[in-house]
Structures are given as structure tokens and as C-alpha cells.
Amino acid sequence: MLDDLRRLAVTFSLALACGWSFLQIGIPAPFLMGSLFGVWICGGFIPRLRPYLGVARWLHIPVVIGLGVLIGANFRPELIANASQWLMTMTMMVLTTIIVTAILFRFLHHHRGYDAQLAFFCAIPGGQAEALALARQMISKDHVVALFHLVRVTVVFVSTPFLLAIVEGNAAVIQSNERLTTMPGLGDLPAREWLIFAGLALAGFGVAKLIRLPMPHLLGPMGLSILAHMSGILELPRIGEFVILAQLTIGGGIGARLASVTAREVVEILKDAIVASGIILACYLIAAMILAIVPGKTFLSLWLAFVPGGLYEVTLLALIFGFDVAFVAFHHTIRVVMIFLALPTIISLLGPSKKD
């Protein structure tokens, strides 16, 4: 336990410092990317630091449980009324997700020689934090998954604001970054909401373990949270400090493992990740352009609803630019939930991962 605490102290100090620095200079997903790159680079250049880097499983699992609650909190009662109106776009998004995942899986597994489970995790178009959290539980090379998702998210964040700025103006992009720092924090929430958050997490995990649900630490809390929010009983906000903690935990843990990976292997992974990101964005771009001919739907609103760039960040952009936030959040949440509900079955069909 003492060694775990020492590793957490060193890892989180580096992760928080680099994450805060990334936030100040406007890097997207600053605490996730800052913690990953900060811990990775420091550990890579200072070999004696590596034994003091890492995130213990006893912290990682509770963070995933909390993420499950936050994912479910994106489902609101009004989505039920609007879902029928969005059937066409939702169907296109689901089909595009299946197609792009299949294309990338074939490319990575059959042409690039990736292990089947590793190829599938790298091919998932969206939900980077959740994918990284789950990859750690199932495969040995979760750092490869991290690089693939970070490249995709970076490409999305670099391209989408420019695309939106051309239409809506650069001032709105700056304002959208400022909104990322205004989410509710610990001091803004009454004790009752904290108790509800903890209750959903623990009850969901307990029920999932009882009925032997696959990945109980994610699917249990997420399922119970979806039921509670869809029924209108609860409406939990995004808790700022927990989201930062999740990014530091996931990013710092993967950064610690990346520090032991050779530079040559990283370069090879990045090449494949860039190709994969191009395929993902091209497929969703084509889908958005096809649906843009539907009356009442604009290309930019469809692009924000489809582009796999992070649920919270993309929905904030939609809010700032005046698009239908519920429309955007609904499509992103459906994709993330669809992916992770299908994960247990798909992973079991792919067989055990190679441990090397």
C-alpha cells in the first residue's frame, strides 16, 4: 500500500502539473493529454523515475465506476420524445459506426498484424476515456489503444473548431474553451447529490456483480444511472473535480506504461493511428454530408453529432455555437453505450488476447 501511495503521489504530481499547463495554453482534453504526455515524457527521459510511476488498480476501478454514472447521466427524459424524430440520423450514425469499426478492425488485424482484441479496441470510434479504462482490464497493450484514441481526438479538436470558426467566427471558439472551466465543482453541489452519485455507483456495481453482468464496474453503474435519469427521477451534473480525477488516473496510468515503450514502437503505432483517424473522420464526414440534404438539418450540426471527438467537449461546442445540444449529446451517447454494451460479446468472440 505504501508503494502504491508513493507511485500515486509522484504520478499525480506530474499529471496535474502538465494537465494544468496544457489547460493554460488551450490544448484540448488538457488533463487527459497533459497527464499522459507529462508522465510519459518524464518517465521516458528519467529512467530512475519509472519505478515511482503508476496508478493502482484499487483507485482505477472506482474511477471507472464513477464514469459509468456520468455516462448514464447524459440520458434525459426529453430524449424519449425526440428519439423518434432523430431515427434517420441515429440509424445513419449506428451504421457508420459499425462500418468504420469493421473497416479499421480488418485493416489493423489482417493487414497490420494487430492482435484481434487490440485491433478492436483501437478501431472503436469514440469514448476514449471509457475505452482506455476498459482496455486496461482486458489487454496488455493498453498504451497502444491510448495512442490511437489520442491521435483521433487531437485530429478532431484541431479540425472541428477551425471548421466551426469558418462559419460561426473565432470568438465563439475561444468562448467554448472558457466554458470547459465552468462546470460545477465540489463546493457547488449539495451533500444530497454526492450521496446520490455514490449510491448509484455502489448500487449499480453491486447489482451487476450479483447478476454476473460482464464488466460490472462499468455496465452496472451506467445502466442504473440511465434508468434513473431517463425516468426523470435524477439529474446529476458533470462533477468537475471527478472528471479531472478520471483524466489524471487514466492518462497518468497509461503514461507510466508508455514510459517503458521504445521510441521505435511508438513511431510505428503513430503511423497506424494517423491512418485510422483519417478513415474514421472520412466515414463520418461522408455520412454527415449525405444527411445534410434532409430538411431542417445542417452539415455542422450533423458533424458535431457524428464526429467522435469526446461527448462532453463536442456538446459544449454545440451549446456555444447555438446547435441543438440534446441532438448532439443523444447521438454521441448512443454510440458510446452501443459500443460498450456490445463489448463483452465481441471480446468473447475474438478469443483471449495475446500477452506479450
mmCIF file of C-alpha atoms in Angstrom:
data_model
loop_
_atom_site.group_PDB
_atom_site.id
_atom_site.type_symbol
_atom_site.label_atom_id
_atom_site.label_comp_id
_atom_site.label_asym_id
_atom_site.label_seq_id
_atom_site.Cartn_x
_atom_site.Cartn_y
_atom_site.Cartn_z
ATOM 1 C CA MET A 1 0.000 0.000 0.000
ATOM 2 C CA LEU A 2 2.839 2.401 0.858
ATOM 3 C CA ASP A 3 4.455 1.774 -2.545
ATOM 4 C CA ASP A 4 1.100 2.389 -4.263
ATOM 5 C CA LEU A 5 0.657 5.685 -2.437
ATOM 6 C CA ARG A 6 4.186 6.757 -3.353
ATOM 7 C CA ARG A 7 3.550 5.986 -7.032
ATOM 8 C CA LEU A 8 0.232 7.833 -6.937
ATOM 9 C CA ALA A 9 1.848 10.889 -5.351
ATOM 10 C CA VAL A 10 4.604 11.111 -7.970
ATOM 11 C CA THR A 11 2.338 10.245 -10.912
ATOM 12 C CA PHE A 12 -0.442 12.651 -9.913
ATOM 13 C CA SER A 13 2.010 15.486 -9.211
ATOM 14 C CA LEU A 14 3.422 15.216 -12.725
ATOM 15 C CA ALA A 15 -0.012 14.637 -14.270
ATOM 16 C CA LEU A 16 -1.664 17.581 -12.538
ATOM 17 C CA ALA A 17 1.187 19.977 -13.307
ATOM 18 C CA CYS A 18 1.261 19.055 -17.001
ATOM 19 C CA GLY A 19 -2.532 18.993 -17.248
ATOM 20 C CA TRP A 20 -2.792 22.474 -15.754
ATOM 21 C CA SER A 21 -0.099 23.701 -18.168
ATOM 22 C CA PHE A 22 -1.997 22.235 -21.120
ATOM 23 C CA LEU A 23 -5.171 23.939 -19.895
ATOM 24 C CA GLN A 24 -3.427 27.315 -19.806
ATOM 25 C CA ILE A 25 -2.261 27.082 -23.414
ATOM 26 C CA GLY A 26 -5.595 25.794 -24.727
ATOM 27 C CA ILE A 27 -4.785 22.170 -25.533
ATOM 28 C CA PRO A 28 -7.943 20.024 -25.983
ATOM 29 C CA ALA A 29 -8.771 17.495 -23.223
ATOM 30 C CA PRO A 30 -5.905 19.098 -21.244
ATOM 31 C CA PHE A 31 -5.838 16.912 -18.155
ATOM 32 C CA LEU A 32 -6.099 13.659 -20.092
ATOM 33 C CA MET A 33 -3.487 14.593 -22.670
ATOM 34 C CA GLY A 34 -1.327 16.552 -20.227
ATOM 35 C CA SER A 35 -1.169 13.735 -17.689
ATOM 36 C CA LEU A 36 -0.448 11.130 -20.355
ATOM 37 C CA PHE A 37 2.276 13.068 -22.151
ATOM 38 C CA GLY A 38 3.725 14.573 -18.970
ATOM 39 C CA VAL A 39 4.168 11.251 -17.160
ATOM 40 C CA TRP A 40 5.255 9.541 -20.380
ATOM 41 C CA ILE A 41 7.949 12.095 -21.255
ATOM 42 C CA CYS A 42 9.271 12.452 -17.706
ATOM 43 C CA GLY A 43 9.453 8.689 -17.278
ATOM 44 C CA GLY A 44 10.985 8.243 -20.708
ATOM 45 C CA PHE A 45 13.792 10.750 -20.161
ATOM 46 C CA ILE A 46 14.414 9.907 -16.496
ATOM 47 C CA PRO A 47 14.727 6.089 -16.220
ATOM 48 C CA ARG A 48 15.222 6.220 -12.438
ATOM 49 C CA LEU A 49 11.747 7.771 -12.143
ATOM 50 C CA ARG A 50 9.919 4.842 -13.780
ATOM 51 C CA PRO A 51 9.638 2.615 -10.653
ATOM 52 C CA TYR A 52 7.812 5.506 -8.957
ATOM 53 C CA LEU A 53 5.167 5.880 -11.674
ATOM 54 C CA GLY A 54 1.826 4.077 -11.924
ATOM 55 C CA VAL A 55 -1.813 4.024 -10.795
ATOM 56 C CA ALA A 56 -3.032 1.230 -8.513
ATOM 57 C CA ARG A 57 -5.987 -0.894 -9.522
ATOM 58 C CA TRP A 58 -7.800 -0.082 -6.251
ATOM 59 C CA LEU A 59 -8.107 3.523 -7.489
ATOM 60 C CA HIS A 60 -8.610 2.728 -11.170
ATOM 61 C CA ILE A 61 -11.724 0.584 -10.617
ATOM 62 C CA PRO A 62 -13.673 3.206 -8.585
ATOM 63 C CA VAL A 63 -12.887 5.792 -11.253
ATOM 64 C CA VAL A 64 -14.412 3.535 -13.924
ATOM 65 C CA ILE A 65 -17.453 3.022 -11.705
ATOM 66 C CA GLY A 66 -17.906 6.786 -11.484
ATOM 67 C CA LEU A 67 -17.507 7.165 -15.236
ATOM 68 C CA GLY A 68 -20.378 4.734 -15.685
ATOM 69 C CA VAL A 69 -22.643 7.020 -13.648
ATOM 70 C CA LEU A 70 -21.595 10.078 -15.678
ATOM 71 C CA ILE A 71 -22.270 8.329 -18.992
ATOM 72 C CA GLY A 72 -25.766 7.392 -17.846
ATOM 73 C CA ALA A 73 -26.410 10.961 -16.684
ATOM 74 C CA ASN A 74 -26.441 12.111 -20.315
ATOM 75 C CA PHE A 75 -29.780 10.362 -20.872
ATOM 76 C CA ARG A 76 -32.637 12.760 -20.125
ATOM 77 C CA PRO A 77 -36.433 12.262 -20.291
ATOM 78 C CA GLU A 78 -36.771 14.610 -23.278
ATOM 79 C CA LEU A 79 -34.672 12.227 -25.343
ATOM 80 C CA ILE A 80 -37.564 9.764 -25.390
ATOM 81 C CA ALA A 81 -39.841 12.327 -27.033
ATOM 82 C CA ASN A 82 -37.215 13.390 -29.573
ATOM 83 C CA ALA A 83 -35.793 9.967 -30.402
ATOM 84 C CA SER A 84 -38.490 9.223 -32.988
ATOM 85 C CA GLN A 85 -37.640 12.450 -34.824
ATOM 86 C CA TRP A 86 -33.981 11.504 -34.931
ATOM 87 C CA LEU A 87 -34.499 7.949 -36.164
ATOM 88 C CA MET A 88 -32.948 8.597 -39.588
ATOM 89 C CA THR A 89 -29.828 10.320 -38.278
ATOM 90 C CA MET A 90 -29.437 7.823 -35.432
ATOM 91 C CA THR A 91 -29.675 4.933 -37.878
ATOM 92 C CA MET A 92 -27.044 6.504 -40.123
ATOM 93 C CA MET A 93 -24.754 7.106 -37.142
ATOM 94 C CA VAL A 94 -25.119 3.499 -35.936
ATOM 95 C CA LEU A 95 -24.489 2.105 -39.423
ATOM 96 C CA THR A 96 -21.471 4.369 -39.901
ATOM 97 C CA THR A 97 -20.069 3.268 -36.537
ATOM 98 C CA ILE A 98 -20.431 -0.402 -37.452
ATOM 99 C CA ILE A 99 -18.910 0.130 -40.898
ATOM 100 C CA VAL A 100 -15.927 2.191 -39.730
ATOM 101 C CA THR A 101 -15.195 -0.236 -36.871
ATOM 102 C CA ALA A 102 -15.274 -3.182 -39.280
ATOM 103 C CA ILE A 103 -13.008 -1.389 -41.775
ATOM 104 C CA LEU A 104 -10.473 -0.434 -39.116
ATOM 105 C CA PHE A 105 -10.544 -3.862 -37.479
ATOM 106 C CA ARG A 106 -9.807 -5.552 -40.801
ATOM 107 C CA PHE A 107 -7.042 -3.055 -41.581
ATOM 108 C CA LEU A 108 -5.342 -3.404 -38.195
ATOM 109 C CA HIS A 109 -5.851 -7.129 -37.643
ATOM 110 C CA HIS A 110 -5.436 -8.575 -41.140
ATOM 111 C CA HIS A 111 -3.108 -6.028 -42.789
ATOM 112 C CA ARG A 112 -1.098 -4.679 -39.866
ATOM 113 C CA GLY A 113 -0.985 -7.861 -37.764
ATOM 114 C CA TYR A 114 -2.527 -6.500 -34.562
ATOM 115 C CA ASP A 115 -3.915 -8.968 -32.018
ATOM 116 C CA ALA A 116 -7.712 -9.279 -32.502
ATOM 117 C CA GLN A 117 -8.721 -7.718 -29.186
ATOM 118 C CA LEU A 118 -6.134 -4.960 -29.515
ATOM 119 C CA ALA A 119 -7.290 -4.202 -33.063
ATOM 120 C CA PHE A 120 -10.898 -3.926 -31.902
ATOM 121 C CA PHE A 121 -10.096 -1.508 -29.068
ATOM 122 C CA CYS A 122 -8.073 0.647 -31.464
ATOM 123 C CA ALA A 123 -10.893 0.581 -34.027
ATOM 124 C CA ILE A 124 -13.581 1.856 -31.631
ATOM 125 C CA PRO A 125 -14.658 5.314 -32.900
ATOM 126 C CA GLY A 126 -15.375 7.222 -29.717
ATOM 127 C CA GLY A 127 -15.484 7.110 -25.941
ATOM 128 C CA GLN A 128 -11.746 7.463 -25.459
ATOM 129 C CA ALA A 129 -11.709 7.694 -21.661
ATOM 130 C CA GLU A 130 -14.038 4.728 -21.286
ATOM 131 C CA ALA A 131 -12.152 2.697 -23.914
ATOM 132 C CA LEU A 132 -8.837 3.295 -22.162
ATOM 133 C CA ALA A 133 -10.312 2.363 -18.812
ATOM 134 C CA LEU A 134 -11.695 -0.905 -20.182
ATOM 135 C CA ALA A 135 -8.620 -1.751 -22.241
ATOM 136 C CA ARG A 136 -6.537 -1.880 -19.074
ATOM 137 C CA GLN A 137 -8.795 -4.641 -17.747
ATOM 138 C CA MET A 138 -8.662 -6.813 -20.867
ATOM 139 C CA ILE A 139 -5.390 -6.426 -22.759
ATOM 140 C CA SER A 140 -1.721 -5.888 -22.014
ATOM 141 C CA LYS A 141 -1.021 -3.170 -24.602
ATOM 142 C CA ASP A 142 -3.477 -0.516 -23.470
ATOM 143 C CA HIS A 143 -0.844 2.124 -24.260
ATOM 144 C CA VAL A 144 -1.379 1.335 -27.967
ATOM 145 C CA VAL A 145 -5.109 1.953 -27.534
ATOM 146 C CA ALA A 146 -4.296 5.236 -25.798
ATOM 147 C CA LEU A 147 -2.196 6.500 -28.691
ATOM 148 C CA PHE A 148 -4.856 5.591 -31.254
ATOM 149 C CA HIS A 149 -7.608 7.407 -29.383
ATOM 150 C CA LEU A 150 -5.484 10.430 -28.539
ATOM 151 C CA VAL A 151 -4.466 10.862 -32.172
ATOM 152 C CA ARG A 152 -8.129 10.667 -33.219
ATOM 153 C CA VAL A 153 -9.272 13.151 -30.573
ATOM 154 C CA THR A 154 -6.420 15.526 -31.406
ATOM 155 C CA VAL A 155 -7.283 15.484 -35.111
ATOM 156 C CA VAL A 156 -10.944 16.140 -34.274
ATOM 157 C CA PHE A 157 -10.140 19.012 -31.943
ATOM 158 C CA VAL A 158 -7.726 20.607 -34.375
ATOM 159 C CA SER A 159 -10.067 20.355 -37.360
ATOM 160 C CA THR A 160 -13.546 20.897 -35.890
ATOM 161 C CA PRO A 161 -13.003 24.308 -34.243
ATOM 162 C CA PHE A 162 -11.457 25.582 -37.471
ATOM 163 C CA LEU A 163 -14.430 24.268 -39.400
ATOM 164 C CA LEU A 164 -16.844 25.890 -36.973
ATOM 165 C CA ALA A 165 -14.844 29.118 -36.865
ATOM 166 C CA ILE A 166 -15.139 29.500 -40.627
ATOM 167 C CA VAL A 167 -18.916 29.563 -40.252
ATOM 168 C CA GLU A 168 -19.505 30.964 -36.749
ATOM 169 C CA GLY A 169 -16.388 33.041 -36.021
ATOM 170 C CA ASN A 170 -13.235 32.536 -33.926
ATOM 171 C CA ALA A 171 -14.612 34.400 -30.887
ATOM 172 C CA ALA A 172 -17.123 31.622 -30.347
ATOM 173 C CA VAL A 173 -14.349 29.024 -30.349
ATOM 174 C CA ILE A 174 -12.488 30.950 -27.620
ATOM 175 C CA GLN A 175 -15.696 31.192 -25.611
ATOM 176 C CA SER A 176 -16.252 27.442 -25.931
ATOM 177 C CA ASN A 177 -12.846 26.753 -24.341
ATOM 178 C CA GLU A 178 -13.722 29.068 -21.448
ATOM 179 C CA ARG A 179 -16.935 27.142 -20.816
ATOM 180 C CA LEU A 180 -14.916 23.982 -20.130
ATOM 181 C CA THR A 181 -13.743 25.517 -16.852
ATOM 182 C CA THR A 182 -17.221 26.490 -15.596
ATOM 183 C CA MET A 183 -18.672 23.033 -14.848
ATOM 184 C CA PRO A 184 -19.999 22.509 -11.297
ATOM 185 C CA GLY A 185 -17.395 21.657 -8.682
ATOM 186 C CA LEU A 186 -17.360 20.039 -5.261
ATOM 187 C CA GLY A 187 -18.339 23.218 -3.480
ATOM 188 C CA ASP A 188 -21.284 23.826 -5.796
ATOM 189 C CA LEU A 189 -23.032 20.514 -5.088
ATOM 190 C CA PRO A 190 -25.123 19.771 -2.010
ATOM 191 C CA ALA A 191 -24.301 16.692 0.034
ATOM 192 C CA ARG A 192 -27.502 15.065 -1.222
ATOM 193 C CA GLU A 193 -26.217 14.954 -4.826
ATOM 194 C CA TRP A 194 -22.905 13.472 -3.723
ATOM 195 C CA LEU A 195 -24.772 10.775 -1.828
ATOM 196 C CA ILE A 196 -26.921 10.076 -4.895
ATOM 197 C CA PHE A 197 -23.817 9.836 -7.094
ATOM 198 C CA ALA A 198 -22.153 7.415 -4.670
ATOM 199 C CA GLY A 199 -25.384 5.452 -4.236
ATOM 200 C CA LEU A 200 -25.831 4.951 -7.979
ATOM 201 C CA ALA A 201 -22.210 3.868 -8.329
ATOM 202 C CA LEU A 202 -22.229 1.350 -5.480
ATOM 203 C CA ALA A 203 -25.735 0.002 -6.101
ATOM 204 C CA GLY A 204 -25.120 -0.389 -9.823
ATOM 205 C CA PHE A 205 -21.844 -2.191 -9.232
ATOM 206 C CA GLY A 206 -23.387 -4.428 -6.572
ATOM 207 C CA VAL A 207 -26.363 -5.431 -8.715
ATOM 208 C CA ALA A 208 -24.110 -6.084 -11.719
ATOM 209 C CA LYS A 209 -21.885 -8.366 -9.627
ATOM 210 C CA LEU A 210 -24.939 -10.149 -8.234
ATOM 211 C CA ILE A 211 -26.365 -10.983 -11.663
ATOM 212 C CA ARG A 212 -22.858 -11.621 -13.075
ATOM 213 C CA LEU A 213 -23.056 -8.880 -15.672
ATOM 214 C CA PRO A 214 -19.907 -8.559 -17.833
ATOM 215 C CA MET A 215 -17.726 -5.581 -16.875
ATOM 216 C CA PRO A 216 -19.830 -4.856 -13.753
ATOM 217 C CA HIS A 217 -17.742 -1.832 -12.767
ATOM 218 C CA LEU A 218 -18.891 -0.008 -15.928
ATOM 219 C CA LEU A 219 -22.158 -1.542 -17.125
ATOM 220 C CA GLY A 220 -23.798 -1.765 -13.687
ATOM 221 C CA PRO A 221 -23.463 1.906 -12.646
ATOM 222 C CA MET A 222 -24.106 3.053 -16.223
ATOM 223 C CA GLY A 223 -27.304 1.003 -16.555
ATOM 224 C CA LEU A 224 -28.722 2.139 -13.210
ATOM 225 C CA SER A 225 -27.805 5.760 -13.983
ATOM 226 C CA ILE A 226 -29.531 5.565 -17.376
ATOM 227 C CA LEU A 227 -32.720 4.232 -15.779
ATOM 228 C CA ALA A 228 -32.711 6.911 -13.085
ATOM 229 C CA HIS A 229 -32.099 9.790 -15.496
ATOM 230 C CA MET A 230 -34.399 8.595 -18.277
ATOM 231 C CA SER A 231 -37.241 8.315 -15.755
ATOM 232 C CA GLY A 232 -36.675 11.901 -14.636
ATOM 233 C CA ILE A 233 -36.027 10.898 -11.022
ATOM 234 C CA LEU A 234 -32.492 12.305 -11.054
ATOM 235 C CA GLU A 235 -30.494 14.941 -12.888
ATOM 236 C CA LEU A 236 -26.866 14.838 -11.857
ATOM 237 C CA PRO A 237 -24.457 17.418 -13.321
ATOM 238 C CA ARG A 238 -20.964 16.813 -14.613
ATOM 239 C CA ILE A 239 -18.763 16.999 -11.489
ATOM 240 C CA GLY A 240 -15.648 18.950 -12.374
ATOM 241 C CA GLU A 241 -13.191 17.501 -9.879
ATOM 242 C CA PHE A 242 -14.215 13.921 -10.609
ATOM 243 C CA VAL A 243 -13.791 14.430 -14.354
ATOM 244 C CA ILE A 244 -10.310 15.815 -13.713
ATOM 245 C CA LEU A 245 -9.521 12.904 -11.378
ATOM 246 C CA ALA A 246 -10.646 10.438 -14.059
ATOM 247 C CA GLN A 247 -8.397 12.064 -16.645
ATOM 248 C CA LEU A 248 -5.409 12.111 -14.291
ATOM 249 C CA THR A 249 -5.977 8.475 -13.316
ATOM 250 C CA ILE A 250 -6.363 7.159 -16.850
ATOM 251 C CA GLY A 251 -3.831 9.438 -18.522
ATOM 252 C CA GLY A 252 -1.221 9.108 -15.780
ATOM 253 C CA GLY A 253 -1.532 5.325 -15.620
ATOM 254 C CA ILE A 254 -1.086 4.906 -19.353
ATOM 255 C CA GLY A 255 1.715 7.465 -19.441
ATOM 256 C CA ALA A 256 3.586 5.394 -16.859
ATOM 257 C CA ARG A 257 3.360 2.321 -19.092
ATOM 258 C CA LEU A 258 4.292 4.282 -22.215
ATOM 259 C CA ALA A 259 7.497 5.403 -20.498
ATOM 260 C CA SER A 260 8.823 1.840 -20.820
ATOM 261 C CA VAL A 261 7.961 1.549 -24.534
ATOM 262 C CA THR A 262 10.718 2.120 -27.088
ATOM 263 C CA ALA A 263 10.588 5.185 -29.328
ATOM 264 C CA ARG A 264 10.643 2.974 -32.424
ATOM 265 C CA GLU A 265 7.479 1.157 -31.365
ATOM 266 C CA VAL A 266 5.740 4.472 -30.616
ATOM 267 C CA VAL A 267 6.539 5.801 -34.102
ATOM 268 C CA GLU A 268 5.091 2.672 -35.717
ATOM 269 C CA ILE A 269 1.933 2.952 -33.636
ATOM 270 C CA LEU A 270 1.518 6.625 -34.530
ATOM 271 C CA LYS A 271 1.681 5.847 -38.238
ATOM 272 C CA ASP A 272 -1.197 3.393 -37.953
ATOM 273 C CA ALA A 273 -3.121 5.735 -35.639
ATOM 274 C CA ILE A 274 -2.971 8.592 -38.136
ATOM 275 C CA VAL A 275 -4.261 6.356 -40.930
ATOM 276 C CA ALA A 276 -7.024 5.063 -38.656
ATOM 277 C CA SER A 277 -8.068 8.595 -37.676
ATOM 278 C CA GLY A 278 -8.265 9.599 -41.324
ATOM 279 C CA ILE A 279 -10.531 6.635 -42.100
ATOM 280 C CA ILE A 280 -12.814 7.403 -39.129
ATOM 281 C CA LEU A 281 -13.224 11.091 -39.974
ATOM 282 C CA ALA A 282 -13.736 10.403 -43.678
ATOM 283 C CA CYS A 283 -16.551 7.914 -42.997
ATOM 284 C CA TYR A 284 -18.398 10.230 -40.613
ATOM 285 C CA LEU A 285 -17.837 13.196 -42.933
ATOM 286 C CA ILE A 286 -19.465 11.328 -45.818
ATOM 287 C CA ALA A 287 -22.397 10.330 -43.580
ATOM 288 C CA ALA A 288 -22.931 13.926 -42.423
ATOM 289 C CA MET A 289 -22.786 15.248 -45.996
ATOM 290 C CA ILE A 290 -25.361 12.688 -47.154
ATOM 291 C CA LEU A 291 -27.784 13.596 -44.377
ATOM 292 C CA ALA A 292 -27.258 17.335 -44.822
ATOM 293 C CA ILE A 293 -29.777 17.208 -47.662
ATOM 294 C CA VAL A 294 -32.540 16.391 -45.123
ATOM 295 C CA PRO A 295 -34.711 19.495 -44.461
ATOM 296 C CA GLY A 296 -34.037 21.090 -41.089
ATOM 297 C CA LYS A 297 -30.588 19.520 -40.711
ATOM 298 C CA THR A 298 -27.379 21.443 -41.321
ATOM 299 C CA PHE A 299 -23.994 19.947 -42.081
ATOM 300 C CA LEU A 300 -22.347 21.474 -38.996
ATOM 301 C CA SER A 301 -24.995 20.207 -36.559
ATOM 302 C CA LEU A 302 -24.729 16.733 -38.096
ATOM 303 C CA TRP A 303 -20.943 16.871 -37.993
ATOM 304 C CA LEU A 304 -20.981 17.707 -34.274
ATOM 305 C CA ALA A 305 -23.454 14.886 -33.657
ATOM 306 C CA PHE A 306 -21.357 12.362 -35.590
ATOM 307 C CA VAL A 307 -17.696 13.302 -35.154
ATOM 308 C CA PRO A 308 -16.072 11.127 -32.436
ATOM 309 C CA GLY A 309 -14.255 13.844 -30.523
ATOM 310 C CA GLY A 310 -15.419 13.480 -26.925
ATOM 311 C CA LEU A 311 -19.004 13.660 -25.691
ATOM 312 C CA TYR A 312 -18.578 16.473 -23.183
ATOM 313 C CA GLU A 313 -16.340 18.657 -25.318
ATOM 314 C CA VAL A 314 -18.400 18.331 -28.504
ATOM 315 C CA THR A 315 -21.682 19.020 -26.713
ATOM 316 C CA LEU A 316 -20.144 22.149 -25.185
ATOM 317 C CA LEU A 317 -19.222 23.333 -28.669
ATOM 318 C CA ALA A 318 -22.781 22.673 -29.772
ATOM 319 C CA LEU A 319 -24.075 24.778 -26.873
ATOM 320 C CA ILE A 320 -21.803 27.700 -27.663
ATOM 321 C CA PHE A 321 -22.495 27.667 -31.394
ATOM 322 C CA GLY A 322 -26.245 27.503 -30.897
ATOM 323 C CA PHE A 323 -26.909 23.963 -32.162
ATOM 324 C CA ASP A 324 -29.354 21.504 -30.598
ATOM 325 C CA VAL A 325 -27.353 20.169 -27.634
ATOM 326 C CA ALA A 326 -29.802 17.331 -26.965
ATOM 327 C CA PHE A 327 -29.479 16.209 -30.601
ATOM 328 C CA VAL A 328 -25.684 16.176 -30.400
ATOM 329 C CA ALA A 329 -25.495 14.552 -26.937
ATOM 330 C CA PHE A 330 -28.052 11.890 -27.860
ATOM 331 C CA HIS A 331 -26.084 10.641 -30.874
ATOM 332 C CA HIS A 332 -22.761 10.590 -29.034
ATOM 333 C CA THR A 333 -24.220 8.828 -26.024
ATOM 334 C CA ILE A 334 -25.984 6.226 -28.165
ATOM 335 C CA ARG A 335 -22.680 5.440 -29.916
ATOM 336 C CA VAL A 336 -20.743 5.105 -26.648
ATOM 337 C CA VAL A 337 -23.422 2.978 -24.982
ATOM 338 C CA MET A 338 -23.807 0.816 -28.099
ATOM 339 C CA ILE A 339 -20.062 0.169 -28.211
ATOM 340 C CA PHE A 340 -19.717 -0.801 -24.592
ATOM 341 C CA LEU A 341 -22.858 -2.870 -24.375
ATOM 342 C CA ALA A 342 -21.551 -4.861 -27.356
ATOM 343 C CA LEU A 343 -18.021 -5.164 -25.956
ATOM 344 C CA PRO A 344 -18.455 -8.309 -23.822
ATOM 345 C CA THR A 345 -19.959 -10.317 -26.675
ATOM 346 C CA ILE A 346 -17.460 -9.122 -29.261
ATOM 347 C CA ILE A 347 -14.457 -9.646 -26.990
ATOM 348 C CA SER A 348 -15.599 -13.189 -26.173
ATOM 349 C CA LEU A 349 -15.979 -13.964 -29.887
ATOM 350 C CA LEU A 350 -12.486 -12.645 -30.615
ATOM 351 C CA GLY A 351 -10.925 -15.012 -28.100
ATOM 352 C CA PRO A 352 -8.225 -14.369 -25.492
ATOM 353 C CA SER A 353 -5.731 -11.580 -26.039
ATOM 354 C CA LYS A 354 -2.079 -12.395 -26.544
ATOM 355 C CA LYS A 355 0.011 -11.465 -23.514
ATOM 356 C CA ASP A 356 3.378 -10.157 -24.556
#
